PDB file of N, CA and C in Angstrom:
ATOM      1  N   UNK J   1     -25.989  72.106 -39.637  1.00 79.00           N
ATOM      2  CA  UNK J   1     -26.876  70.944 -39.483  1.00 79.00           C
ATOM      3  C   UNK J   1     -28.455  71.139 -39.136  1.00 79.00           C
ATOM      4  N   UNK J   2     -29.422  70.482 -39.966  1.00 91.00           N
ATOM      5  CA  UNK J   2     -30.882  70.611 -40.375  1.00 91.00           C
ATOM      6  C   UNK J   2     -31.907  70.070 -38.626  1.00 91.00           C
ATOM      7  N   UNK J   3     -32.138  70.495 -37.657  1.00 96.00           N
ATOM      8  CA  UNK J   3     -32.829  69.717 -36.849  1.00 96.00           C
ATOM      9  C   UNK J   3     -34.336  70.529 -36.561  1.00 96.00           C
ATOM     10  N   UNK J   4     -35.143  68.955 -36.896  1.00 97.00           N
ATOM     11  CA  UNK J   4     -36.383  68.810 -36.651  1.00 97.00           C
ATOM     12  C   UNK J   4     -36.625  68.276 -35.354  1.00 97.00           C
ATOM     13  N   UNK J   5     -37.931  69.407 -34.643  1.00 98.00           N
ATOM     14  CA  UNK J   5     -38.654  69.087 -33.187  1.00 98.00           C
ATOM     15  C   UNK J   5     -39.468  67.786 -34.072  1.00 98.00           C
ATOM     16  N   UNK J   6     -38.996  66.788 -33.098  1.00 98.00           N
ATOM     17  CA  UNK J   6     -39.666  65.374 -32.943  1.00 98.00           C
ATOM     18  C   UNK J   6     -40.374  65.336 -32.030  1.00 98.00           C
ATOM     19  N   UNK J   7     -40.428  65.124 -29.984  1.00 98.00           N
ATOM     20  CA  UNK J   7     -41.764  65.846 -29.167  1.00 98.00           C
ATOM     21  C   UNK J   7     -40.795  66.497 -28.526  1.00 98.00           C
ATOM     22  N   UNK J   8     -41.724  66.610 -26.972  1.00 98.00           N
ATOM     23  CA  UNK J   8     -40.810  67.635 -25.461  1.00 98.00           C
ATOM     24  C   UNK J   8     -40.706  65.765 -25.075  1.00 98.00           C
ATOM     25  N   UNK J   9     -39.722  65.391 -24.926  1.00 97.00           N
ATOM     26  CA  UNK J   9     -39.019  65.043 -23.179  1.00 97.00           C
ATOM     27  C   UNK J   9     -39.597  64.046 -23.122  1.00 97.00           C
ATOM     28  N   UNK J  10     -41.226  65.189 -21.891  1.00 96.00           N
ATOM     29  CA  UNK J  10     -41.633  64.160 -21.490  1.00 96.00           C
ATOM     30  C   UNK J  10     -42.683  62.806 -22.109  1.00 96.00           C
ATOM     31  N   UNK J  11     -42.677  63.506 -23.217  1.00 97.00           N
ATOM     32  CA  UNK J  11     -44.020  62.672 -23.820  1.00 97.00           C
ATOM     33  C   UNK J  11     -43.051  61.802 -23.475  1.00 97.00           C
ATOM     34  N   UNK J  12     -42.168  60.787 -23.668  1.00 98.00           N
ATOM     35  CA  UNK J  12     -41.561  60.040 -23.582  1.00 98.00           C
ATOM     36  C   UNK J  12     -40.850  58.821 -22.585  1.00 98.00           C
ATOM     37  N   UNK J  13     -41.091  57.920 -21.593  1.00 96.00           N
ATOM     38  CA  UNK J  13     -40.852  57.366 -20.923  1.00 96.00           C
ATOM     39  C   UNK J  13     -39.364  56.979 -20.355  1.00 96.00           C
ATOM     40  N   UNK J  14     -39.687  56.813 -19.177  1.00 96.00           N
ATOM     41  CA  UNK J  14     -37.874  56.255 -19.467  1.00 96.00           C
ATOM     42  C   UNK J  14     -37.157  54.858 -20.181  1.00 96.00           C
ATOM     43  N   UNK J  15     -36.336  54.273 -20.106  1.00 97.00           N
ATOM     44  CA  UNK J  15     -36.801  53.001 -21.542  1.00 97.00           C
ATOM     45  C   UNK J  15     -38.194  53.116 -22.252  1.00 97.00           C
ATOM     46  N   UNK J  16     -38.231  54.520 -23.656  1.00 97.00           N
ATOM     47  CA  UNK J  16     -39.368  53.317 -24.503  1.00 97.00           C
ATOM     48  C   UNK J  16     -39.061  53.818 -25.753  1.00 97.00           C
ATOM     49  N   UNK J  17     -39.931  54.308 -26.049  1.00 98.00           N
ATOM     50  CA  UNK J  17     -39.457  54.659 -27.589  1.00 98.00           C
ATOM     51  C   UNK J  17     -40.726  55.692 -28.317  1.00 98.00           C
ATOM     52  N   UNK J  18     -40.618  56.222 -29.109  1.00 98.00           N
ATOM     53  CA  UNK J  18     -41.450  57.585 -30.300  1.00 98.00           C
ATOM     54  C   UNK J  18     -41.852  57.195 -31.569  1.00 98.00           C
ATOM     55  N   UNK J  19     -42.016  56.684 -32.062  1.00 98.00           N
ATOM     56  CA  UNK J  19     -42.059  56.213 -33.569  1.00 98.00           C
ATOM     57  C   UNK J  19     -42.034  58.313 -34.834  1.00 98.00           C
ATOM     58  N   UNK J  20     -41.259  58.599 -35.407  1.00 98.00           N
ATOM     59  CA  UNK J  20     -41.566  59.520 -35.774  1.00 98.00           C
ATOM     60  C   UNK J  20     -41.149  59.713 -36.947  1.00 98.00           C
ATOM     61  N   UNK J  21     -42.026  59.650 -38.004  1.00 97.00           N
ATOM     62  CA  UNK J  21     -42.427  60.205 -39.969  1.00 97.00           C
ATOM     63  C   UNK J  21     -41.959  62.364 -39.653  1.00 97.00           C
ATOM     64  N   UNK J  22     -41.492  62.046 -41.074  1.00 96.00           N
ATOM     65  CA  UNK J  22     -40.969  62.812 -41.734  1.00 96.00           C
ATOM     66  C   UNK J  22     -40.346  62.681 -42.913  1.00 96.00           C
ATOM     67  N   UNK J  23     -41.221  63.724 -43.706  1.00 93.00           N
ATOM     68  CA  UNK J  23     -40.669  63.280 -44.635  1.00 93.00           C
ATOM     69  C   UNK J  23     -40.456  62.347 -45.548  1.00 93.00           C
ATOM     70  N   UNK J  24     -41.139  61.858 -45.529  1.00 95.00           N
ATOM     71  CA  UNK J  24     -41.230  60.074 -46.025  1.00 95.00           C
ATOM     72  C   UNK J  24     -40.324  59.282 -45.202  1.00 95.00           C
ATOM     73  N   UNK J  25     -39.928  59.787 -44.315  1.00 95.00           N
ATOM     74  CA  UNK J  25     -39.444  58.363 -42.878  1.00 95.00           C
ATOM     75  C   UNK J  25     -39.604  58.098 -41.745  1.00 95.00           C
ATOM     76  N   UNK J  26     -39.577  57.162 -41.661  1.00 97.00           N
ATOM     77  CA  UNK J  26     -39.711  56.788 -40.580  1.00 97.00           C
ATOM     78  C   UNK J  26     -37.670  56.334 -39.108  1.00 97.00           C
ATOM     79  N   UNK J  27     -38.901  57.447 -37.657  1.00 98.00           N
ATOM     80  CA  UNK J  27     -37.801  57.986 -37.154  1.00 98.00           C
ATOM     81  C   UNK J  27     -37.579  56.907 -36.369  1.00 98.00           C
ATOM     82  N   UNK J  28     -37.462  55.966 -35.308  1.00 98.00           N
ATOM     83  CA  UNK J  28     -37.664  55.483 -33.717  1.00 98.00           C
ATOM     84  C   UNK J  28     -36.022  56.414 -32.664  1.00 98.00           C
ATOM     85  N   UNK J  29     -37.166  57.134 -31.735  1.00 98.00           N
ATOM     86  CA  UNK J  29     -36.133  58.313 -30.491  1.00 98.00           C
ATOM     87  C   UNK J  29     -36.150  57.351 -29.676  1.00 98.00           C
ATOM     88  N   UNK J  30     -35.658  57.155 -28.292  1.00 98.00           N
ATOM     89  CA  UNK J  30     -35.483  56.383 -27.615  1.00 98.00           C
ATOM     90  C   UNK J  30     -34.647  57.515 -26.410  1.00 98.00           C
ATOM     91  N   UNK J  31     -35.914  57.265 -25.015  1.00 98.00           N
ATOM     92  CA  UNK J  31     -34.699  58.131 -23.874  1.00 98.00           C
ATOM     93  C   UNK J  31     -34.656  56.914 -23.162  1.00 98.00           C
ATOM     94  N   UNK J  32     -33.327  56.613 -21.942  1.00 97.00           N
ATOM     95  CA  UNK J  32     -32.437  55.944 -21.659  1.00 97.00           C
ATOM     96  C   UNK J  32     -33.217  55.405 -20.866  1.00 97.00           C
ATOM     97  N   UNK J  33     -32.196  54.762 -19.658  1.00 96.00           N
ATOM     98  CA  UNK J  33     -32.831  53.973 -18.245  1.00 96.00           C
ATOM     99  C   UNK J  33     -32.150  55.551 -17.298  1.00 96.00           C
ATOM    100  N   UNK J  34     -31.413  56.451 -18.042  1.00 96.00           N
ATOM    101  CA  UNK J  34     -30.311  57.275 -17.181  1.00 96.00           C
ATOM    102  C   UNK J  34     -31.244  58.913 -18.172  1.00 96.00           C
ATOM    103  N   UNK J  35     -32.532  58.840 -18.427  1.00 95.00           N
ATOM    104  CA  UNK J  35     -33.006  60.237 -19.071  1.00 95.00           C
ATOM    105  C   UNK J  35     -31.785  61.011 -20.468  1.00 95.00           C
ATOM    106  N   UNK J  36     -30.762  59.607 -20.590  1.00 97.00           N
ATOM    107  CA  UNK J  36     -30.759  60.433 -22.451  1.00 97.00           C
ATOM    108  C   UNK J  36     -31.086  59.939 -23.490  1.00 97.00           C
ATOM    109  N   UNK J  37     -31.365  61.005 -24.899  1.00 98.00           N
ATOM    110  CA  UNK J  37     -32.010  60.104 -25.193  1.00 98.00           C
ATOM    111  C   UNK J  37     -31.583  60.085 -26.945  1.00 98.00           C
ATOM    112  N   UNK J  38     -31.636  59.141 -27.706  1.00 98.00           N
ATOM    113  CA  UNK J  38     -30.555  58.982 -28.735  1.00 98.00           C
ATOM    114  C   UNK J  38     -32.359  59.490 -29.779  1.00 98.00           C
ATOM    115  N   UNK J  39     -31.845  58.665 -31.521  1.00 98.00           N
ATOM    116  CA  UNK J  39     -32.649  58.259 -32.307  1.00 98.00           C
ATOM    117  C   UNK J  39     -31.856  57.427 -33.283  1.00 98.00           C
ATOM    118  N   UNK J  40     -32.723  56.939 -34.167  1.00 98.00           N
ATOM    119  CA  UNK J  40     -32.765  55.393 -34.879  1.00 98.00           C
ATOM    120  C   UNK J  40     -33.365  55.383 -36.203  1.00 98.00           C
ATOM    121  N   UNK J  41     -32.717  55.021 -36.939  1.00 98.00           N
ATOM    122  CA  UNK J  41     -33.382  54.586 -37.983  1.00 98.00           C
ATOM    123  C   UNK J  41     -34.471  53.653 -37.425  1.00 98.00           C
ATOM    124  N   UNK J  42     -35.170  53.894 -37.639  1.00 97.00           N
ATOM    125  CA  UNK J  42     -36.861  53.676 -37.816  1.00 97.00           C
ATOM    126  C   UNK J  42     -37.932  52.228 -37.879  1.00 97.00           C
ATOM    127  N   UNK J  43     -37.103  51.258 -38.515  1.00 97.00           N
ATOM    128  CA  UNK J  43     -37.445  50.759 -39.290  1.00 97.00           C
ATOM    129  C   UNK J  43     -36.446  49.424 -39.743  1.00 97.00           C
ATOM    130  N   UNK J  44     -36.949  47.620 -39.118  1.00 96.00           N
ATOM    131  CA  UNK J  44     -35.664  46.486 -38.288  1.00 96.00           C
ATOM    132  C   UNK J  44     -35.165  46.420 -39.577  1.00 96.00           C
ATOM    133  N   UNK J  45     -34.253  46.350 -39.541  1.00 95.00           N
ATOM    134  CA  UNK J  45     -32.822  46.256 -40.476  1.00 95.00           C
ATOM    135  C   UNK J  45     -33.127  43.705 -40.996  1.00 95.00           C
ATOM    136  N   UNK J  46     -33.937  43.628 -40.726  1.00 93.00           N
ATOM    137  CA  UNK J  46     -34.328  42.508 -41.456  1.00 93.00           C
ATOM    138  C   UNK J  46     -35.261  42.339 -42.425  1.00 93.00           C
ATOM    139  N   UNK J  47     -36.097  43.116 -41.364  1.00 91.00           N
ATOM    140  CA  UNK J  47     -37.695  42.907 -42.265  1.00 91.00           C
ATOM    141  C   UNK J  47     -38.612  45.083 -42.513  1.00 91.00           C
ATOM    142  N   UNK J  48     -38.049  45.327 -41.405  1.00 91.00           N
ATOM    143  CA  UNK J  48     -38.523  46.965 -41.912  1.00 91.00           C
ATOM    144  C   UNK J  48     -40.074  46.670 -41.314  1.00 91.00           C
ATOM    145  N   UNK J  49     -40.432  46.343 -39.723  1.00 94.00           N
ATOM    146  CA  UNK J  49     -41.198  45.904 -38.481  1.00 94.00           C
ATOM    147  C   UNK J  49     -40.347  47.695 -37.767  1.00 94.00           C
ATOM    148  N   UNK J  50     -41.853  48.149 -37.600  1.00 97.00           N
ATOM    149  CA  UNK J  50     -41.345  49.523 -36.867  1.00 97.00           C
ATOM    150  C   UNK J  50     -41.615  48.721 -35.136  1.00 97.00           C
ATOM    151  N   UNK J  51     -39.571  49.978 -34.931  1.00 97.00           N
ATOM    152  CA  UNK J  51     -38.656  49.206 -33.855  1.00 97.00           C
ATOM    153  C   UNK J  51     -39.489  50.347 -33.023  1.00 97.00           C
ATOM    154  N   UNK J  52     -40.499  51.204 -32.964  1.00 97.00           N
ATOM    155  CA  UNK J  52     -40.335  51.766 -31.948  1.00 97.00           C
ATOM    156  C   UNK J  52     -41.429  51.334 -30.630  1.00 97.00           C
ATOM    157  N   UNK J  53     -42.666  50.669 -32.030  1.00 97.00           N
ATOM    158  CA  UNK J  53     -43.892  49.315 -31.324  1.00 97.00           C
ATOM    159  C   UNK J  53     -42.322  47.658 -30.856  1.00 97.00           C
ATOM    160  N   UNK J  54     -41.798  47.265 -30.786  1.00 97.00           N
ATOM    161  CA  UNK J  54     -40.369  46.741 -29.154  1.00 97.00           C
ATOM    162  C   UNK J  54     -40.193  47.460 -28.166  1.00 97.00           C
ATOM    163  N   UNK J  55     -40.037  46.654 -27.628  1.00 97.00           N
ATOM    164  CA  UNK J  55     -39.022  45.928 -26.246  1.00 97.00           C
ATOM    165  C   UNK J  55     -38.076  46.857 -26.344  1.00 97.00           C
ATOM    166  N   UNK J  56     -38.483  47.643 -24.496  1.00 97.00           N
ATOM    167  CA  UNK J  56     -37.204  48.620 -25.019  1.00 97.00           C
ATOM    168  C   UNK J  56     -36.633  48.312 -23.251  1.00 97.00           C
ATOM    169  N   UNK J  57     -35.462  48.036 -22.718  1.00 96.00           N
ATOM    170  CA  UNK J  57     -34.329  47.480 -21.751  1.00 96.00           C
ATOM    171  C   UNK J  57     -33.159  47.892 -22.263  1.00 96.00           C
ATOM    172  N   UNK J  58     -33.120  48.764 -20.761  1.00 96.00           N
ATOM    173  CA  UNK J  58     -31.900  49.100 -20.422  1.00 96.00           C
ATOM    174  C   UNK J  58     -30.916  50.193 -21.560  1.00 96.00           C
ATOM    175  N   UNK J  59     -30.549  49.660 -23.119  1.00 97.00           N
ATOM    176  CA  UNK J  59     -30.468  50.844 -24.124  1.00 97.00           C
ATOM    177  C   UNK J  59     -30.088  49.534 -25.453  1.00 97.00           C
ATOM    178  N   UNK J  60     -31.555  48.371 -25.038  1.00 97.00           N
ATOM    179  CA  UNK J  60     -31.686  47.599 -26.090  1.00 97.00           C
ATOM    180  C   UNK J  60     -32.694  48.115 -26.671  1.00 97.00           C
ATOM    181  N   UNK J  61     -32.823  47.822 -28.112  1.00 98.00           N
ATOM    182  CA  UNK J  61     -34.758  47.423 -28.627  1.00 98.00           C
ATOM    183  C   UNK J  61     -34.523  46.472 -29.360  1.00 98.00           C
ATOM    184  N   UNK J  62     -35.414  45.406 -28.227  1.00 97.00           N
ATOM    185  CA  UNK J  62     -36.668  44.688 -29.805  1.00 97.00           C
ATOM    186  C   UNK J  62     -37.241  44.926 -30.648  1.00 97.00           C
ATOM    187  N   UNK J  63     -36.865  44.476 -31.523  1.00 96.00           N
ATOM    188  CA  UNK J  63     -38.016  43.901 -32.701  1.00 96.00           C
ATOM    189  C   UNK J  63     -39.162  42.910 -32.562  1.00 96.00           C
ATOM    190  N   UNK J  64     -40.642  44.050 -32.464  1.00 94.00           N
ATOM    191  CA  UNK J  64     -41.865  43.150 -32.386  1.00 94.00           C
ATOM    192  C   UNK J  64     -42.003  41.703 -32.994  1.00 94.00           C
ATOM    193  N   UNK J  65     -41.450  41.896 -33.801  1.00 93.00           N
ATOM    194  CA  UNK J  65     -41.516  40.265 -34.807  1.00 93.00           C
ATOM    195  C   UNK J  65     -40.530  39.520 -34.695  1.00 93.00           C
ATOM    196  N   UNK J  66     -39.822  39.280 -34.851  1.00 92.00           N
ATOM    197  CA  UNK J  66     -38.980  38.605 -34.669  1.00 92.00           C
ATOM    198  C   UNK J  66     -37.826  38.281 -33.724  1.00 92.00           C
ATOM    199  N   UNK J  67     -37.654  39.222 -33.325  1.00 91.00           N
ATOM    200  CA  UNK J  67     -36.923  39.883 -31.000  1.00 91.00           C
ATOM    201  C   UNK J  67     -35.644  39.686 -32.399  1.00 91.00           C
ATOM    202  N   UNK J  68     -35.077  39.807 -33.307  1.00 94.00           N
ATOM    203  CA  UNK J  68     -33.347  41.080 -33.171  1.00 94.00           C
ATOM    204  C   UNK J  68     -33.218  41.980 -32.293  1.00 94.00           C
ATOM    205  N   UNK J  69     -32.474  42.553 -31.956  1.00 97.00           N
ATOM    206  CA  UNK J  69     -32.553  42.782 -30.814  1.00 97.00           C
ATOM    207  C   UNK J  69     -30.398  44.271 -31.551  1.00 97.00           C
ATOM    208  N   UNK J  70     -30.483  45.704 -31.171  1.00 98.00           N
ATOM    209  CA  UNK J  70     -30.048  46.588 -31.651  1.00 98.00           C
ATOM    210  C   UNK J  70     -29.732  47.560 -30.089  1.00 98.00           C
ATOM    211  N   UNK J  71     -28.220  47.912 -30.182  1.00 98.00           N
ATOM    212  CA  UNK J  71     -28.085  48.858 -29.182  1.00 98.00           C
ATOM    213  C   UNK J  71     -29.341  50.094 -30.239  1.00 98.00           C
ATOM    214  N   UNK J  72     -29.285  51.196 -29.500  1.00 98.00           N
ATOM    215  CA  UNK J  72     -29.766  51.312 -29.753  1.00 98.00           C
ATOM    216  C   UNK J  72     -29.246  53.088 -29.760  1.00 98.00           C
ATOM    217  N   UNK J  73     -28.004  52.885 -28.359  1.00 98.00           N
ATOM    218  CA  UNK J  73     -26.552  54.186 -28.486  1.00 98.00           C
ATOM    219  C   UNK J  73     -26.139  53.967 -29.729  1.00 98.00           C
ATOM    220  N   UNK J  74     -25.258  53.365 -30.465  1.00 98.00           N
ATOM    221  CA  UNK J  74     -24.851  52.744 -31.643  1.00 98.00           C
ATOM    222  C   UNK J  74     -25.937  52.530 -32.905  1.00 98.00           C
ATOM    223  N   UNK J  75     -26.945  51.602 -33.151  1.00 98.00           N
ATOM    224  CA  UNK J  75     -27.044  50.640 -34.014  1.00 98.00           C
ATOM    225  C   UNK J  75     -26.485  49.601 -34.087  1.00 98.00           C
ATOM    226  N   UNK J  76     -25.475  49.059 -33.008  1.00 98.00           N
ATOM    227  CA  UNK J  76     -25.275  47.895 -32.872  1.00 98.00           C
ATOM    228  C   UNK J  76     -26.709  47.266 -33.279  1.00 98.00           C
ATOM    229  N   UNK J  77     -26.507  46.082 -34.359  1.00 97.00           N
ATOM    230  CA  UNK J  77     -27.358  44.202 -33.944  1.00 97.00           C
ATOM    231  C   UNK J  77     -26.441  43.952 -33.776  1.00 97.00           C
ATOM    232  N   UNK J  78     -27.566  43.336 -31.995  1.00 97.00           N
ATOM    233  CA  UNK J  78     -26.743  42.588 -30.873  1.00 97.00           C
ATOM    234  C   UNK J  78     -27.004  41.113 -31.287  1.00 97.00           C
ATOM    235  N   UNK J  79     -28.394  41.102 -32.257  1.00 94.00           N
ATOM    236  CA  UNK J  79     -28.656  39.438 -31.386  1.00 94.00           C
ATOM    237  C   UNK J  79     -30.276  39.680 -32.928  1.00 94.00           C
ATOM    238  N   UNK J  80     -30.003  38.006 -33.530  1.00 93.00           N
ATOM    239  CA  UNK J  80     -30.482  37.465 -35.181  1.00 93.00           C
ATOM    240  C   UNK J  80     -32.028  37.275 -34.603  1.00 93.00           C
ATOM    241  N   UNK J  81     -32.251  37.518 -36.315  1.00 92.00           N
ATOM    242  CA  UNK J  81     -32.469  37.861 -37.412  1.00 92.00           C
ATOM    243  C   UNK J  81     -32.047  38.640 -37.412  1.00 92.00           C
ATOM    244  N   UNK J  82     -31.442  39.907 -37.081  1.00 91.00           N
ATOM    245  CA  UNK J  82     -31.248  41.661 -37.437  1.00 91.00           C
ATOM    246  C   UNK J  82     -29.849  41.408 -37.299  1.00 91.00           C
ATOM    247  N   UNK J  83     -28.375  41.371 -38.608  1.00 91.00           N
ATOM    248  CA  UNK J  83     -26.971  41.659 -39.112  1.00 91.00           C
ATOM    249  C   UNK J  83     -26.708  42.692 -39.171  1.00 91.00           C
ATOM    250  N   UNK J  84     -27.705  43.733 -39.889  1.00 96.00           N
ATOM    251  CA  UNK J  84     -27.580  45.167 -40.425  1.00 96.00           C
ATOM    252  C   UNK J  84     -27.730  45.598 -39.449  1.00 96.00           C
ATOM    253  N   UNK J  85     -26.753  47.205 -38.989  1.00 98.00           N
ATOM    254  CA  UNK J  85     -26.202  48.037 -37.502  1.00 98.00           C
ATOM    255  C   UNK J  85     -27.621  49.076 -38.845  1.00 98.00           C
ATOM    256  N   UNK J  86     -28.342  49.528 -37.471  1.00 97.00           N
ATOM    257  CA  UNK J  86     -29.042  50.476 -37.706  1.00 97.00           C
ATOM    258  C   UNK J  86     -28.523  51.825 -38.249  1.00 97.00           C
ATOM    259  N   UNK J  87     -28.758  53.279 -38.671  1.00 97.00           N
ATOM    260  CA  UNK J  87     -27.992  54.109 -39.022  1.00 97.00           C
ATOM    261  C   UNK J  87     -28.808  54.868 -37.836  1.00 97.00           C
ATOM    262  N   UNK J  88     -27.805  55.346 -37.226  1.00 98.00           N
ATOM    263  CA  UNK J  88     -27.743  56.996 -36.138  1.00 98.00           C
ATOM    264  C   UNK J  88     -28.116  57.939 -36.244  1.00 98.00           C
ATOM    265  N   UNK J  89     -28.532  58.993 -35.607  1.00 98.00           N
ATOM    266  CA  UNK J  89     -28.895  59.763 -35.999  1.00 98.00           C
ATOM    267  C   UNK J  89     -28.489  61.132 -34.602  1.00 98.00           C
ATOM    268  N   UNK J  90     -27.616  62.427 -34.816  1.00 98.00           N
ATOM    269  CA  UNK J  90     -27.789  63.526 -34.082  1.00 98.00           C
ATOM    270  C   UNK J  90     -29.600  64.289 -32.871  1.00 98.00           C
ATOM    271  N   UNK J  91     -29.093  63.960 -31.448  1.00 98.00           N
ATOM    272  CA  UNK J  91     -30.209  64.368 -30.738  1.00 98.00           C
ATOM    273  C   UNK J  91     -29.245  65.687 -29.670  1.00 98.00           C
ATOM    274  N   UNK J  92     -29.975  66.743 -29.854  1.00 98.00           N
ATOM    275  CA  UNK J  92     -30.224  67.275 -28.601  1.00 98.00           C
ATOM    276  C   UNK J  92     -31.568  67.961 -28.278  1.00 98.00           C
ATOM    277  N   UNK J  93     -31.892  68.319 -27.171  1.00 97.00           N
ATOM    278  CA  UNK J  93     -32.650  68.795 -26.724  1.00 97.00           C
ATOM    279  C   UNK J  93     -33.054  70.358 -26.485  1.00 97.00           C
ATOM    280  N   UNK J  94     -33.407  71.095 -26.781  1.00 97.00           N
ATOM    281  CA  UNK J  94     -33.789  71.681 -26.608  1.00 97.00           C
ATOM    282  C   UNK J  94     -35.076  72.512 -26.480  1.00 97.00           C
ATOM    283  N   UNK J  95     -34.658  73.564 -25.298  1.00 97.00           N
ATOM    284  CA  UNK J  95     -36.075  73.559 -23.336  1.00 97.00           C
ATOM    285  C   UNK J  95     -37.212  72.542 -24.621  1.00 97.00           C
ATOM    286  N   UNK J  96     -37.117  71.166 -23.890  1.00 97.00           N
ATOM    287  CA  UNK J  96     -37.438  69.822 -23.559  1.00 97.00           C
ATOM    288  C   UNK J  96     -37.724  69.777 -24.011  1.00 97.00           C
ATOM    289  N   UNK J  97     -37.610  69.840 -25.746  1.00 98.00           N
ATOM    290  CA  UNK J  97     -38.119  70.040 -26.876  1.00 98.00           C
ATOM    291  C   UNK J  97     -37.455  68.680 -27.500  1.00 98.00           C
ATOM    292  N   UNK J  98     -37.456  67.729 -27.815  1.00 98.00           N
ATOM    293  CA  UNK J  98     -36.213  67.061 -28.305  1.00 98.00           C
ATOM    294  C   UNK J  98     -36.434  66.746 -29.868  1.00 98.00           C
ATOM    295  N   UNK J  99     -35.011  67.580 -30.242  1.00 98.00           N
ATOM    296  CA  UNK J  99     -34.424  67.931 -32.130  1.00 98.00           C
ATOM    297  C   UNK J  99     -33.399  66.076 -32.111  1.00 98.00           C
ATOM    298  N   UNK J 100     -33.979  66.411 -33.627  1.00 98.00           N
ATOM    299  CA  UNK J 100     -33.338  65.076 -34.496  1.00 98.00           C
ATOM    300  C   UNK J 100     -32.230  65.652 -35.771  1.00 98.00           C
ATOM    301  N   UNK J 101     -31.150  66.032 -36.666  1.00 97.00           N
ATOM    302  CA  UNK J 101     -30.403  66.276 -37.035  1.00 97.00           C
ATOM    303  C   UNK J 101     -31.130  65.315 -37.896  1.00 97.00           C
ATOM    304  N   UNK J 102     -31.413  66.079 -39.347  1.00 90.00           N
ATOM    305  CA  UNK J 102     -31.814  65.473 -39.939  1.00 90.00           C
ATOM    306  C   UNK J 102     -30.508  65.887 -41.973  1.00 90.00           C
ATOM    307  N   UNK J 103     -30.490  65.002 -42.545  1.00 75.00           N
ATOM    308  CA  UNK J 103     -29.829  65.317 -43.522  1.00 75.00           C
ATOM    309  C   UNK J 103     -31.264  66.108 -44.584  1.00 75.00           C
TER     310      UNK J 103
END
């Protein structure tokens, strides 16, 4: 796997999100209420709005434009107008640094 450094774990608060741009792609990295960390594609599948700007509650992120919602653990679209799932990416934490695996 190709692991890429994103940021220190402490940079993302619990139930928060961080926008990460790499190689002309945007990702959203989330920190759950239990300190678990996940990564999805960074743009809403409905209108390509940055999800890291959305509201994160529990394990859901709400798009800031039309309130579509996703489970960021699985990428599943939970509420319209979002109807296409998000791509998800493997995450690991090494010495406090969040890393994602991208192809």
